Structure formats: C-alpha cells, structure tokens
mmCIF file of C-alpha atoms in Angstrom:
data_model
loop_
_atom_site.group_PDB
_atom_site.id
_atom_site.type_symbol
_atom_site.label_atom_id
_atom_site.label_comp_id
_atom_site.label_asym_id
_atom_site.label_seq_id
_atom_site.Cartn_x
_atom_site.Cartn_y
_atom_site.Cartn_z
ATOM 1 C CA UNK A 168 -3.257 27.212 -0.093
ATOM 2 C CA UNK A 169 -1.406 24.884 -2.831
ATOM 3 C CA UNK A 170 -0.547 22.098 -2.186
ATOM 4 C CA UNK A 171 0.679 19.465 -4.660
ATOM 5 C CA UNK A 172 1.221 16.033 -4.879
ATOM 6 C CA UNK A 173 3.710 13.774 -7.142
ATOM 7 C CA UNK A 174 3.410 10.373 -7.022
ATOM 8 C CA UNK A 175 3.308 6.924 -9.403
ATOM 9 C CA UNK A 176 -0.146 5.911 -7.873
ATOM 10 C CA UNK A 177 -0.596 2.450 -9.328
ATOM 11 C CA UNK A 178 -2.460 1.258 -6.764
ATOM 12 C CA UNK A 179 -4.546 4.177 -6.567
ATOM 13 C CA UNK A 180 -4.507 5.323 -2.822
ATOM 14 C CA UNK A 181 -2.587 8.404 -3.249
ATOM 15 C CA UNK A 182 -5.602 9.587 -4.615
ATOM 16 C CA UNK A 183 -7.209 9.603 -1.692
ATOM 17 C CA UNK A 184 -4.977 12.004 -0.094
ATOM 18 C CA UNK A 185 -5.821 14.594 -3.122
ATOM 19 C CA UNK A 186 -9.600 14.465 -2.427
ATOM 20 C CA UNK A 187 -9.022 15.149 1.412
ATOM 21 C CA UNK A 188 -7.426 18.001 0.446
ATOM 22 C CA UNK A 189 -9.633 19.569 -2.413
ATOM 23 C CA UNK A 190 -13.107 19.106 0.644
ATOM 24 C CA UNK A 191 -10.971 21.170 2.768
ATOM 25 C CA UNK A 192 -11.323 23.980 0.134
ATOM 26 C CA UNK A 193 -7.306 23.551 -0.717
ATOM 27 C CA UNK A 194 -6.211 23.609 -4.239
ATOM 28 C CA UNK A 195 -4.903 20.129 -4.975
ATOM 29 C CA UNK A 196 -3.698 18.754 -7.824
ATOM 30 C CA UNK A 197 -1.555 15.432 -8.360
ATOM 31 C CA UNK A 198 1.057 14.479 -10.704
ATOM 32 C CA UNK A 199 0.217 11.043 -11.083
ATOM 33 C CA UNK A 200 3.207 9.371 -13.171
ATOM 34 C CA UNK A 201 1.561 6.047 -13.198
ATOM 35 C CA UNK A 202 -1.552 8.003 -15.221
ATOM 36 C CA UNK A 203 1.345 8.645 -17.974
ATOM 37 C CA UNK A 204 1.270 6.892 -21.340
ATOM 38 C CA UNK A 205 1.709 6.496 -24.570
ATOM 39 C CA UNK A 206 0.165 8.661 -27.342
ATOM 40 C CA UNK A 207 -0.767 5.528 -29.458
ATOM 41 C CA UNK A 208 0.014 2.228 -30.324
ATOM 42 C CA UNK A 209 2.937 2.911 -32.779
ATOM 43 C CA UNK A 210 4.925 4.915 -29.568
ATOM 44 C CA UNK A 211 4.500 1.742 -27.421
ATOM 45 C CA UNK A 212 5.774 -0.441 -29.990
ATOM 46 C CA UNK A 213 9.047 2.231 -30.568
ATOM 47 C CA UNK A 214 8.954 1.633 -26.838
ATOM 48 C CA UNK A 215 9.137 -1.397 -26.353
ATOM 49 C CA UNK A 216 11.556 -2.292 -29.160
ATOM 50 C CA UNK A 217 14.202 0.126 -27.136
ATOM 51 C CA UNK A 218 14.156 -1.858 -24.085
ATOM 52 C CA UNK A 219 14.125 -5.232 -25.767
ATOM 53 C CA UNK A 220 17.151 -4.003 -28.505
ATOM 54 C CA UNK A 221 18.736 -0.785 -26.989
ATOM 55 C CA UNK A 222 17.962 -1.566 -23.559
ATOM 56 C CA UNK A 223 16.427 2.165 -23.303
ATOM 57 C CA UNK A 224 13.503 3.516 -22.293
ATOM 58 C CA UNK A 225 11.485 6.361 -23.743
ATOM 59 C CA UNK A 226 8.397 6.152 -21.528
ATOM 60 C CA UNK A 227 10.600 6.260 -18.111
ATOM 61 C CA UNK A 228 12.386 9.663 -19.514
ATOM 62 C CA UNK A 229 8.841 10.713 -20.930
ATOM 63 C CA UNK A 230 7.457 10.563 -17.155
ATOM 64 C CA UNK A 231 10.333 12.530 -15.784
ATOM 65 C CA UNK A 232 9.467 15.335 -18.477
ATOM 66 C CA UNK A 233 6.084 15.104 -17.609
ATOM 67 C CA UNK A 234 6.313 16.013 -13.973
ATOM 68 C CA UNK A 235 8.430 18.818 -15.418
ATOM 69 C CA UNK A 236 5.448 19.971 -18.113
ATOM 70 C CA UNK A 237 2.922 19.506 -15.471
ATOM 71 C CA UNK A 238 4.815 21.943 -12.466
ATOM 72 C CA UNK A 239 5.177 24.599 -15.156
ATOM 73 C CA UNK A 240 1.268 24.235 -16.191
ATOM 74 C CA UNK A 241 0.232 24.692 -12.278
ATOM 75 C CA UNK A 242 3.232 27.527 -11.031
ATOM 76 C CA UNK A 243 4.773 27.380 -7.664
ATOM 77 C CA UNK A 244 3.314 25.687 -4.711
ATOM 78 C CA UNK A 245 2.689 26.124 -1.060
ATOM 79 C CA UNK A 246 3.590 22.467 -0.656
ATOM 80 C CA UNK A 247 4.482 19.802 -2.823
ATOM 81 C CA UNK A 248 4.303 15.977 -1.047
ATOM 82 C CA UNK A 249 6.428 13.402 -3.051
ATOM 83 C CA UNK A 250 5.635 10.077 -2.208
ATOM 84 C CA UNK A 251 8.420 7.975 -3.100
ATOM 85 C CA UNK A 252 10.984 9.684 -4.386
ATOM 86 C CA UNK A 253 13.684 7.413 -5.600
ATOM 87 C CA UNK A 254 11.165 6.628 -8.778
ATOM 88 C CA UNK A 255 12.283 10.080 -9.913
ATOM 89 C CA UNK A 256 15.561 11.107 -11.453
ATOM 90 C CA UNK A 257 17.487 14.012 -8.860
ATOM 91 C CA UNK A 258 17.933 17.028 -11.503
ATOM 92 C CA UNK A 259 14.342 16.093 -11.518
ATOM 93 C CA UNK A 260 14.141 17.229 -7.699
ATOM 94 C CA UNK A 261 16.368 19.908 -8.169
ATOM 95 C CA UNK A 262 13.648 21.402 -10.217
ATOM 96 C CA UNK A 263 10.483 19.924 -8.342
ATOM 97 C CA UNK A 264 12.504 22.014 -5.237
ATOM 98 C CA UNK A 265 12.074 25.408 -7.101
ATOM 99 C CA UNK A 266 8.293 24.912 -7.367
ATOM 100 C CA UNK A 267 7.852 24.304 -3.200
ATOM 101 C CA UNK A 268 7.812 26.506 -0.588
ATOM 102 C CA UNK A 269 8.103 23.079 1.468
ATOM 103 C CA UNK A 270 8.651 20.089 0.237
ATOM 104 C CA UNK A 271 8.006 16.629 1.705
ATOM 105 C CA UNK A 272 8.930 12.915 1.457
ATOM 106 C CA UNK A 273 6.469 10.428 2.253
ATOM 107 C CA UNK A 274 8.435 6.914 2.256
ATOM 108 C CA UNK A 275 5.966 3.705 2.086
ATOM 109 C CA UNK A 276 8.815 1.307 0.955
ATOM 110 C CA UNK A 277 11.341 1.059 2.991
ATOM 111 C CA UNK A 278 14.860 2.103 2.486
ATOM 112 C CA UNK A 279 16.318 -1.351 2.002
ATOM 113 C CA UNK A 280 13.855 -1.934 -0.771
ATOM 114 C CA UNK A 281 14.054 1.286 -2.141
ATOM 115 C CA UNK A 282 17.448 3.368 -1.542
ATOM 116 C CA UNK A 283 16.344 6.940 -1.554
ATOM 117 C CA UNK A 284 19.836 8.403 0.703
ATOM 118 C CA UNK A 285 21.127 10.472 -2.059
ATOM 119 C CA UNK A 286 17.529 12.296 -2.113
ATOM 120 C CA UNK A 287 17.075 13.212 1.021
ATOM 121 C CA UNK A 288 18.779 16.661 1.111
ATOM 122 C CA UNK A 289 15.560 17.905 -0.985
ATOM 123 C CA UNK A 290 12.866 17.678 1.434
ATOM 124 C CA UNK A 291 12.804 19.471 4.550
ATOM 125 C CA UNK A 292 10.706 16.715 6.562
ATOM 126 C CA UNK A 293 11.299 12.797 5.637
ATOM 127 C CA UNK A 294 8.094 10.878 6.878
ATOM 128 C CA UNK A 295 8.504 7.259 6.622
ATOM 129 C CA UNK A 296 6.291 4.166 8.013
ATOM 130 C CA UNK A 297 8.556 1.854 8.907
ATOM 131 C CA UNK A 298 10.259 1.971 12.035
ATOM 132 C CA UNK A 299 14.065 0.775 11.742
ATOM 133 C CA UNK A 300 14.154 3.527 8.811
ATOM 134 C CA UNK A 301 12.687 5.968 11.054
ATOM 135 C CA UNK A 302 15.829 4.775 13.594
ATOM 136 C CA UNK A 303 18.094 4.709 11.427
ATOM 137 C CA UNK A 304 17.465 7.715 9.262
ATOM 138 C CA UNK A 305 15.941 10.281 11.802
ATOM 139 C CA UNK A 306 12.478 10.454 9.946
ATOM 140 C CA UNK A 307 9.454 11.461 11.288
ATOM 141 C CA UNK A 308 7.037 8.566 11.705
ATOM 142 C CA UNK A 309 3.986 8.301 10.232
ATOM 143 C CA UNK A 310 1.660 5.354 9.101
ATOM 144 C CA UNK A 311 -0.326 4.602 5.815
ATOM 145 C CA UNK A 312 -4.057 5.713 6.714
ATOM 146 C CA UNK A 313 -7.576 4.451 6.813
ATOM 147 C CA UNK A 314 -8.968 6.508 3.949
ATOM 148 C CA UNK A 315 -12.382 4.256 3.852
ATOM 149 C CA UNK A 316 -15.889 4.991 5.197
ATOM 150 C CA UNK A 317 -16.311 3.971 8.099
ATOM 151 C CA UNK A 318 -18.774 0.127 8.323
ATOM 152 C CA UNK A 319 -19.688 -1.868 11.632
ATOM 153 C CA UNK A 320 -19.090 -5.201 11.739
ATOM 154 C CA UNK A 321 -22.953 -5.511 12.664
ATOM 155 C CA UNK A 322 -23.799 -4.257 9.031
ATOM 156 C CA UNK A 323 -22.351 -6.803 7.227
ATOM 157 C CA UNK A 324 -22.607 -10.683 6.523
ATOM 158 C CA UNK A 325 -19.006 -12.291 5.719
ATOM 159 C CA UNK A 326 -19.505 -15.199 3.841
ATOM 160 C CA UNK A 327 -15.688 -15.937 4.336
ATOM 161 C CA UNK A 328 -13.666 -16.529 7.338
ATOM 162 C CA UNK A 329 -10.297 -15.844 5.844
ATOM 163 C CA UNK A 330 -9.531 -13.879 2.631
ATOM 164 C CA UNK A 331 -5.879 -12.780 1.125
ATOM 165 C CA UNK A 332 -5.138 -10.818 -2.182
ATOM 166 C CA UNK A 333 -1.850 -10.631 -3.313
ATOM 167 C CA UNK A 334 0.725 -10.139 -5.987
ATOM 168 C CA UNK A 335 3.577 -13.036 -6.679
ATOM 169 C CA UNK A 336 6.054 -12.992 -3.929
ATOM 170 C CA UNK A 337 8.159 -16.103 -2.699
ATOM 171 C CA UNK A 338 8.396 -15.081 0.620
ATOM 172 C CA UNK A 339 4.757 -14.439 1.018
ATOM 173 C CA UNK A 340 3.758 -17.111 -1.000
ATOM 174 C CA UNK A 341 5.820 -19.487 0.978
ATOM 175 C CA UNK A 342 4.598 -18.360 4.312
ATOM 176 C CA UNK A 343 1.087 -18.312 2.338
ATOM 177 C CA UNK A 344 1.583 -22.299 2.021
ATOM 178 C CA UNK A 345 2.298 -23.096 5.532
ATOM 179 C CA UNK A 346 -0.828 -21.101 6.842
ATOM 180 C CA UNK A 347 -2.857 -23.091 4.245
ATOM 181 C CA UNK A 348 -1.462 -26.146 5.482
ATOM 182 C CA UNK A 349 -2.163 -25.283 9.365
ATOM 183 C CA UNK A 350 -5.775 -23.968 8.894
ATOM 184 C CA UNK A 351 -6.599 -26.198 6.400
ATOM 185 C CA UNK A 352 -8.385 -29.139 9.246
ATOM 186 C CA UNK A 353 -10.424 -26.476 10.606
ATOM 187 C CA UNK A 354 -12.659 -26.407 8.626
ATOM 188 C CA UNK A 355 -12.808 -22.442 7.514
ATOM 189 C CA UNK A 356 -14.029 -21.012 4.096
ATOM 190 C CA UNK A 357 -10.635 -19.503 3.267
ATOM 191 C CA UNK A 358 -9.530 -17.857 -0.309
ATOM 192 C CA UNK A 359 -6.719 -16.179 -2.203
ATOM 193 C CA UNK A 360 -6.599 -14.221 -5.027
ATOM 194 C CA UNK A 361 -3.319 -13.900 -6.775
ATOM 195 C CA UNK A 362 -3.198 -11.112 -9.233
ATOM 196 C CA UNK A 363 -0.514 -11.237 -12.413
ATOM 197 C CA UNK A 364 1.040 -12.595 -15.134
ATOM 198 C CA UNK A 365 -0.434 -16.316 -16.159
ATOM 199 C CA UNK A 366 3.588 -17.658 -16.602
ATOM 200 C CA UNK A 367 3.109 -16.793 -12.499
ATOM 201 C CA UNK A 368 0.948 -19.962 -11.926
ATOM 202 C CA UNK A 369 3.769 -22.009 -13.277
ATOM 203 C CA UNK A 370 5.810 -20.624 -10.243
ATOM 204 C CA UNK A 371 3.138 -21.461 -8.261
ATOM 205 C CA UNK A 372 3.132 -24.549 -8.701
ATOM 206 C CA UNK A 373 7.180 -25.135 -6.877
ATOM 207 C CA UNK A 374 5.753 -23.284 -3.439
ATOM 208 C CA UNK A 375 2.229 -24.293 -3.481
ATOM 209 C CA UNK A 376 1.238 -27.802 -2.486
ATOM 210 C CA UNK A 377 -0.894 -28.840 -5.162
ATOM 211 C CA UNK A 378 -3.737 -29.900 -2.447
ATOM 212 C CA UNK A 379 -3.761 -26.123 -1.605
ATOM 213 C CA UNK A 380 -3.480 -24.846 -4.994
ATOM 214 C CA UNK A 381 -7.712 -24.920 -5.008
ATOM 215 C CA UNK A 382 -8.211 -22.565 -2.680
ATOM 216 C CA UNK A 383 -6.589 -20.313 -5.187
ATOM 217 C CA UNK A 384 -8.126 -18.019 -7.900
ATOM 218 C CA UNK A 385 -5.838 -16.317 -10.378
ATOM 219 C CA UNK A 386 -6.249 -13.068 -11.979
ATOM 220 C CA UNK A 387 -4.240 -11.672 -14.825
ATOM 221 C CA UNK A 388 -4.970 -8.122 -13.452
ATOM 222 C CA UNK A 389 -5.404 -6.972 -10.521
ATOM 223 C CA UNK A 390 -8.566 -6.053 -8.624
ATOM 224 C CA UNK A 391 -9.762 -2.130 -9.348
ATOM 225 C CA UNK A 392 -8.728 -0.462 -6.000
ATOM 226 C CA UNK A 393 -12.578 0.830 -5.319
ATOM 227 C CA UNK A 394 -13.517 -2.908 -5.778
ATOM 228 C CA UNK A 395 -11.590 -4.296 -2.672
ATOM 229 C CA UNK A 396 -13.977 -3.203 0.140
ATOM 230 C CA UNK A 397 -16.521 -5.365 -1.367
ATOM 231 C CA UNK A 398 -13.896 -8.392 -0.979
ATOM 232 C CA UNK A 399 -12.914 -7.714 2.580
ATOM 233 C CA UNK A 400 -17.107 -6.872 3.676
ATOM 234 C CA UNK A 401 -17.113 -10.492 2.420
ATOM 235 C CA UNK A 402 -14.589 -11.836 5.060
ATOM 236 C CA UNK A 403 -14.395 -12.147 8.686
ATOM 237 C CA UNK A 404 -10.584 -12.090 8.645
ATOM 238 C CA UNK A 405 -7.957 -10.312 6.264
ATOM 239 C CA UNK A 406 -4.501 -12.248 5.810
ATOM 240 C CA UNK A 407 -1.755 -9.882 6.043
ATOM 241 C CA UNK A 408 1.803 -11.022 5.036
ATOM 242 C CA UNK A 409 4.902 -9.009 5.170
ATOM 243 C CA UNK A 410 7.075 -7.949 1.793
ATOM 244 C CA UNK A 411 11.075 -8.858 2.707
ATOM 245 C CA UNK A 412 12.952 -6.067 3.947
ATOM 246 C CA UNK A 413 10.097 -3.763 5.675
ATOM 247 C CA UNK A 414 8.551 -3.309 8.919
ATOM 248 C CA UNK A 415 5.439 -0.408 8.151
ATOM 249 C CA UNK A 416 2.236 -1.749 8.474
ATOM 250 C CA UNK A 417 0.470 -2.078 4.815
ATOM 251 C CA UNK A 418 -2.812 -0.403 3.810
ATOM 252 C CA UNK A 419 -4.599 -4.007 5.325
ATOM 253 C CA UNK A 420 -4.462 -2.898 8.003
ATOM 254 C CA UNK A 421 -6.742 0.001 7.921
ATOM 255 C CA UNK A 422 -8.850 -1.185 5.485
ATOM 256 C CA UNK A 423 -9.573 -3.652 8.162
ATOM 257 C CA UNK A 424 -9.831 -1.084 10.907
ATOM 258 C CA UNK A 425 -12.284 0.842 9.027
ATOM 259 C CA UNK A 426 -14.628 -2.530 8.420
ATOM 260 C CA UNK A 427 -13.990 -3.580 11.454
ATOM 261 C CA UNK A 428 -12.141 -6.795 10.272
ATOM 262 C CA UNK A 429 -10.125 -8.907 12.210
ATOM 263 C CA UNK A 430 -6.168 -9.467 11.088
ATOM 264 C CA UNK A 431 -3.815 -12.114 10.592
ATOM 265 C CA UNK A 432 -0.818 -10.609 10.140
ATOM 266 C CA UNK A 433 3.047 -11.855 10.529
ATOM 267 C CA UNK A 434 4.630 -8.215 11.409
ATOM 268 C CA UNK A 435 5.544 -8.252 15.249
ATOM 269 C CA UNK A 436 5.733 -4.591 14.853
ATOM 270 C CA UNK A 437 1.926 -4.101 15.123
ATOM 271 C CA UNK A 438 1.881 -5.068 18.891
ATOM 272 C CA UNK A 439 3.445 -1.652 19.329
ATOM 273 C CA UNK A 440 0.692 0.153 18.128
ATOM 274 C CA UNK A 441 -2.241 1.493 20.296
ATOM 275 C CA UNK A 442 -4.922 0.194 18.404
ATOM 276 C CA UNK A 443 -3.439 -3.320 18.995
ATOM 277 C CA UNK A 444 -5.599 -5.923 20.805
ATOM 278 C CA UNK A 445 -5.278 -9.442 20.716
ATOM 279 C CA UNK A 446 -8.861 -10.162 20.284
ATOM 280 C CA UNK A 447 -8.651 -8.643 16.969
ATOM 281 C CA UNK A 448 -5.214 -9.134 15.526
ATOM 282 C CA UNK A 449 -3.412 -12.514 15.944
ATOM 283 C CA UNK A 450 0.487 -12.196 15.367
ATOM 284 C CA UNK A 451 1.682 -15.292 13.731
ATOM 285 C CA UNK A 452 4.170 -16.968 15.677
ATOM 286 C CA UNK A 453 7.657 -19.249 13.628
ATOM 287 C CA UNK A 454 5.531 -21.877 12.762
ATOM 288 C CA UNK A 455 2.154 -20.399 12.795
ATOM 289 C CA UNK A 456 1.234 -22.926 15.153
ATOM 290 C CA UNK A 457 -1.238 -20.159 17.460
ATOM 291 C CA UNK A 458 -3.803 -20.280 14.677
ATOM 292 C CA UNK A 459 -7.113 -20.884 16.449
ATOM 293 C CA UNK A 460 -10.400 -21.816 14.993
ATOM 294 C CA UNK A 461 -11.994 -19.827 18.233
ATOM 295 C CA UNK A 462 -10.146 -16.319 16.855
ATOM 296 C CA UNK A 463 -12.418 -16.686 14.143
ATOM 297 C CA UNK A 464 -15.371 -17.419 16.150
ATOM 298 C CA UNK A 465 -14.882 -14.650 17.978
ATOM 299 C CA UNK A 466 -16.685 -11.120 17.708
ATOM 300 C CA UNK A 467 -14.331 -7.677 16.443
ATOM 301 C CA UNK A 468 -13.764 -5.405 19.743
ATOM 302 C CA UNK A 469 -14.212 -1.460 18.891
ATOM 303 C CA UNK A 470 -11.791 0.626 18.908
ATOM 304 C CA UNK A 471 -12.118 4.120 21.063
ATOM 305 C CA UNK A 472 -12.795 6.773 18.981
ATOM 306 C CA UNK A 473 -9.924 8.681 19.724
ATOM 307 C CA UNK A 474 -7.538 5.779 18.220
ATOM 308 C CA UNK A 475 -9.584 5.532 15.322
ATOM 309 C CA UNK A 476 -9.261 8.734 14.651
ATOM 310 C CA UNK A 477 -5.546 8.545 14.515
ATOM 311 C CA UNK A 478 -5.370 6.706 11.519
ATOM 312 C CA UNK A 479 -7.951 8.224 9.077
ATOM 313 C CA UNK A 480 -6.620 10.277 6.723
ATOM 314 C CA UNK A 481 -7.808 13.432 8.000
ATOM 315 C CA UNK A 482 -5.378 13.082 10.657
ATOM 316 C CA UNK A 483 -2.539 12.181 8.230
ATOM 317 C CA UNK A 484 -3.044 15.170 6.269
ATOM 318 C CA UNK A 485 -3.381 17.466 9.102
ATOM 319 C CA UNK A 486 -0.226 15.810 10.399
ATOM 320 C CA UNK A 487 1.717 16.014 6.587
ATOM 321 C CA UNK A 488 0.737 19.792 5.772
ATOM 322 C CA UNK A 489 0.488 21.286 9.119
ATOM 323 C CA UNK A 490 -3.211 22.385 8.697
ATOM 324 C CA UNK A 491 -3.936 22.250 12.553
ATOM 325 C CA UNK A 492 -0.697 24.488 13.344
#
C-alpha cells in the first residue's frame, strides 16, 4: 500500500504519523511544505524584497509547485492524508485529487480559525478534532494522538509542579496572568516558557504583571519538538490553555497521558472524554478560583488500558487509513 501524506509540519508531529506507517511495512512518504526553502541566500533576499515592495510572495507559490514536483516524483497513491488543507491553493487539490485513490482531510484548526468550506468537495472523509465543527460540518471525529513512549509516573522525579510552553497569544497570555496571580501564595515551583520574537516581551509587558513576569523565560525560538518530553518529565502538572475560536483538545494533552502528567486545562470539552477523571485533570472554572494546592499533592490515577489505547497513534492511523477493515 501507498499512502501519502501532505502537510506544513512546523511543529513536527505529522511526522510521527509517517513513521507509524513505514513499521507497518507501508510505503510512506510526506510532503512536508514547512521542509521547503530557499536555494540560497540571494533567493531569500529576492523574497523578501517582494513581500516588503510588491507585496508578493515567491516562496508561498514555490511550495505549491513543490507539492506538485514531489506527487509526480512518487506516482499515484493508495491514499493521500492532507492535514490542513486551506494552506494549499484549490487547482492545487484538483491535482493532489488525481494522484489518490482516497483522499482525506485531517482538520486540527478549527474552521473558524481556518475556513477550509470551499475545499471540502476534494476529500471523501473530513476528520476534524473539534467538536462544534464536527456538528456543524458533518465530519468524522477524531482527536490529535499520543504518539510518545509510553513513561510511569513512578519513573520519573518532577522537579516542577506546574510547567507551560507557549507561543504569544493575548488570550492565553491573559488567562496565563490570572492563574499566576491565583497560584502564586501557594507556594508551587511553577514556569513558562514563551517562545518568539524578542519585540514579543515588549507586549508582555501590557498583560503580564511585572511581579509575575519572573516566572517567565523567553526564547527567541522555539523548543526542538523531540526536546519537550524532557520538559514535561520535569513537571508534575502541564498548563493547558485554549487558542480563541477552537474546542479540540491540543497535543498536551497526550503528551501528558503518555507521561502520566496531570492537566490544567481551561477547555470544558475534555469532561466529555472517557479518559477524563478529576483526579487528574482540573477544569478551570471563570475565575480560576478551584485551583488547589492538594491537586498537586496528589498522585496521577492510571488509565485502563483499553482507553489508552484509544489515543496512541496506532489507533489513529488504523482509524484514518482503514488498516483494520
């Protein structure tokens, strides 16, 4: 079987999915867009003087040609996943259509972030992770996955009770400040890391009380995907804070599952799941006022197998491709 994937993998998960595939003896390959670039340093500075003066851009058409070179280099294809689409043009997907004997939509934006309605028609299953798109839209539900190894809580030594990582976002950021605020007389070894641009810490500085601003550590890029289990081994508790506009649940989550980490998380959404249990994930309430110093004091309950299993990856890809049918 082929099966290929096309994807702009910047935070390098989709990877993952690839890998599965290729120890299950299939032939994978992946697009990865994000892995595109420039030849050399004179074609990034033509680049970049067309956005700033002709407000063009060579390396976005350049990536839509290269999924194009790339499909012809590997021939037609069992099954081709695209995971977010709307980052590709549509005569794009008229083509990407011709190479797949089924082709698939994976959706881990939502739609109100990312509009992908005039797409749609491509793929002959949608999957999508968060659940008012999956109401409103009629796709099949699926969640990100737990693609790490799996690590007892009893084989590891947290040093921290609470750790975040995150990108700049107001809305996170702001509810970011008010946790600070309400854990900050208990006493807890808590720290963020902020990954980005350094003109970022400027904008910091009008959501962040300055007394909380120490418990912050800045990084102009961000941490190397295969780096972040060592950051979360090193915590008791991952902070999980919702992007505006989506309900799925975020790859925290199952990185957490997997280490058997305890979440703080405000998406109401995850009480719906199975593997929900209050001992282990604490829903923020308006004010975050529910924050006890006892939930970190507290030992992770197991999950039964049979939920864990749910959420690896080998279920997701069994569930994406149809392997099992």
């Amino acid at each position: 079987m082929k099966i290929c994937l096309i994807s702009f993998d910047f935070w390098h998960y989709d990877e993952h999915i690839v890998e599965k595939l290729s120890d299950r003896g299939i032939q994978a390959c992946h697009i990865n867009i994000g892995a595109f670039t420039h030849k050399n340093t004179g074609e990034r500075i033509k680049n970049t003087f067309s956005k700033i003066f002709l407000g063009k851009n060579p390396k976005y058409h350049k990536r839509q040609s290269f999924i194009l070179e790339s499909l012809e280099k590997i021939g037609k294809q069992d099954q081709i996943l695209v995971i977010n689409p709307e980052a590709i043009e549509e005569s794009i997907h008229q083509k990407i259509r011709e190479y797949a004997d089924r082709n698939i939509a994976y959706l881990y934006d939502s739609m109100a972030r990312n509009p992908a309605t005039h797409l749609l028609h491509y793929f002959d299953t949608v999957f999508s992770f968060d659940d008012q798109d999956v109401k409103n839209f009629g796709f099949e539900k699926i969640t990100n996955y737990n693609y790490l190894d799996y690590l007892p809580a009893s084989r590891q030594h947290p040093k921290l009770d609470l750790f975040y990582i995150t990108s700049y976002d107001q809305k996170r950021l702001t509810a970011l400040n008010l946790l600070i605020n309400r854990v900050s007389s208990m006493k807890l070894k808590f720290e963020v890391y902020i990954a980005g641009k350094k003109g970022w810490k400027n904008k910091l500085n009008q959501i962040i009380d300055q007394k909380n601003i120490d418990i912050l550590k800045f990084g102009r890029k961000k941490i190397p995907h295969h780096a972040l289990p060592a950051y979360y081994k090193n915590t008791k508790v991952i902070l999980d804070l919702m992007r505006a506009d989506q309900t799925g649940l975020s790859f925290r989550i199952f990185e957490a599952m997997a280490l058997e980490k305890k979440i703080i998380t405000d998406n109401p959404t995850i009480k719906t799941y199975d593997f929900y249990n209050p001992n282990n994930i604490l829903v923020l309430d308006k004010n975050f006022r529910n924050v006890k110093k006892d939930f970190f004091n507290t030992p992770y309950e197991k999950l039964p197998e049979e939920v864990y299993y749910k959420y690896t990856l080998d279920h997701w890809v069994n569930t994406v491709f149809k392997l099992n049918s």
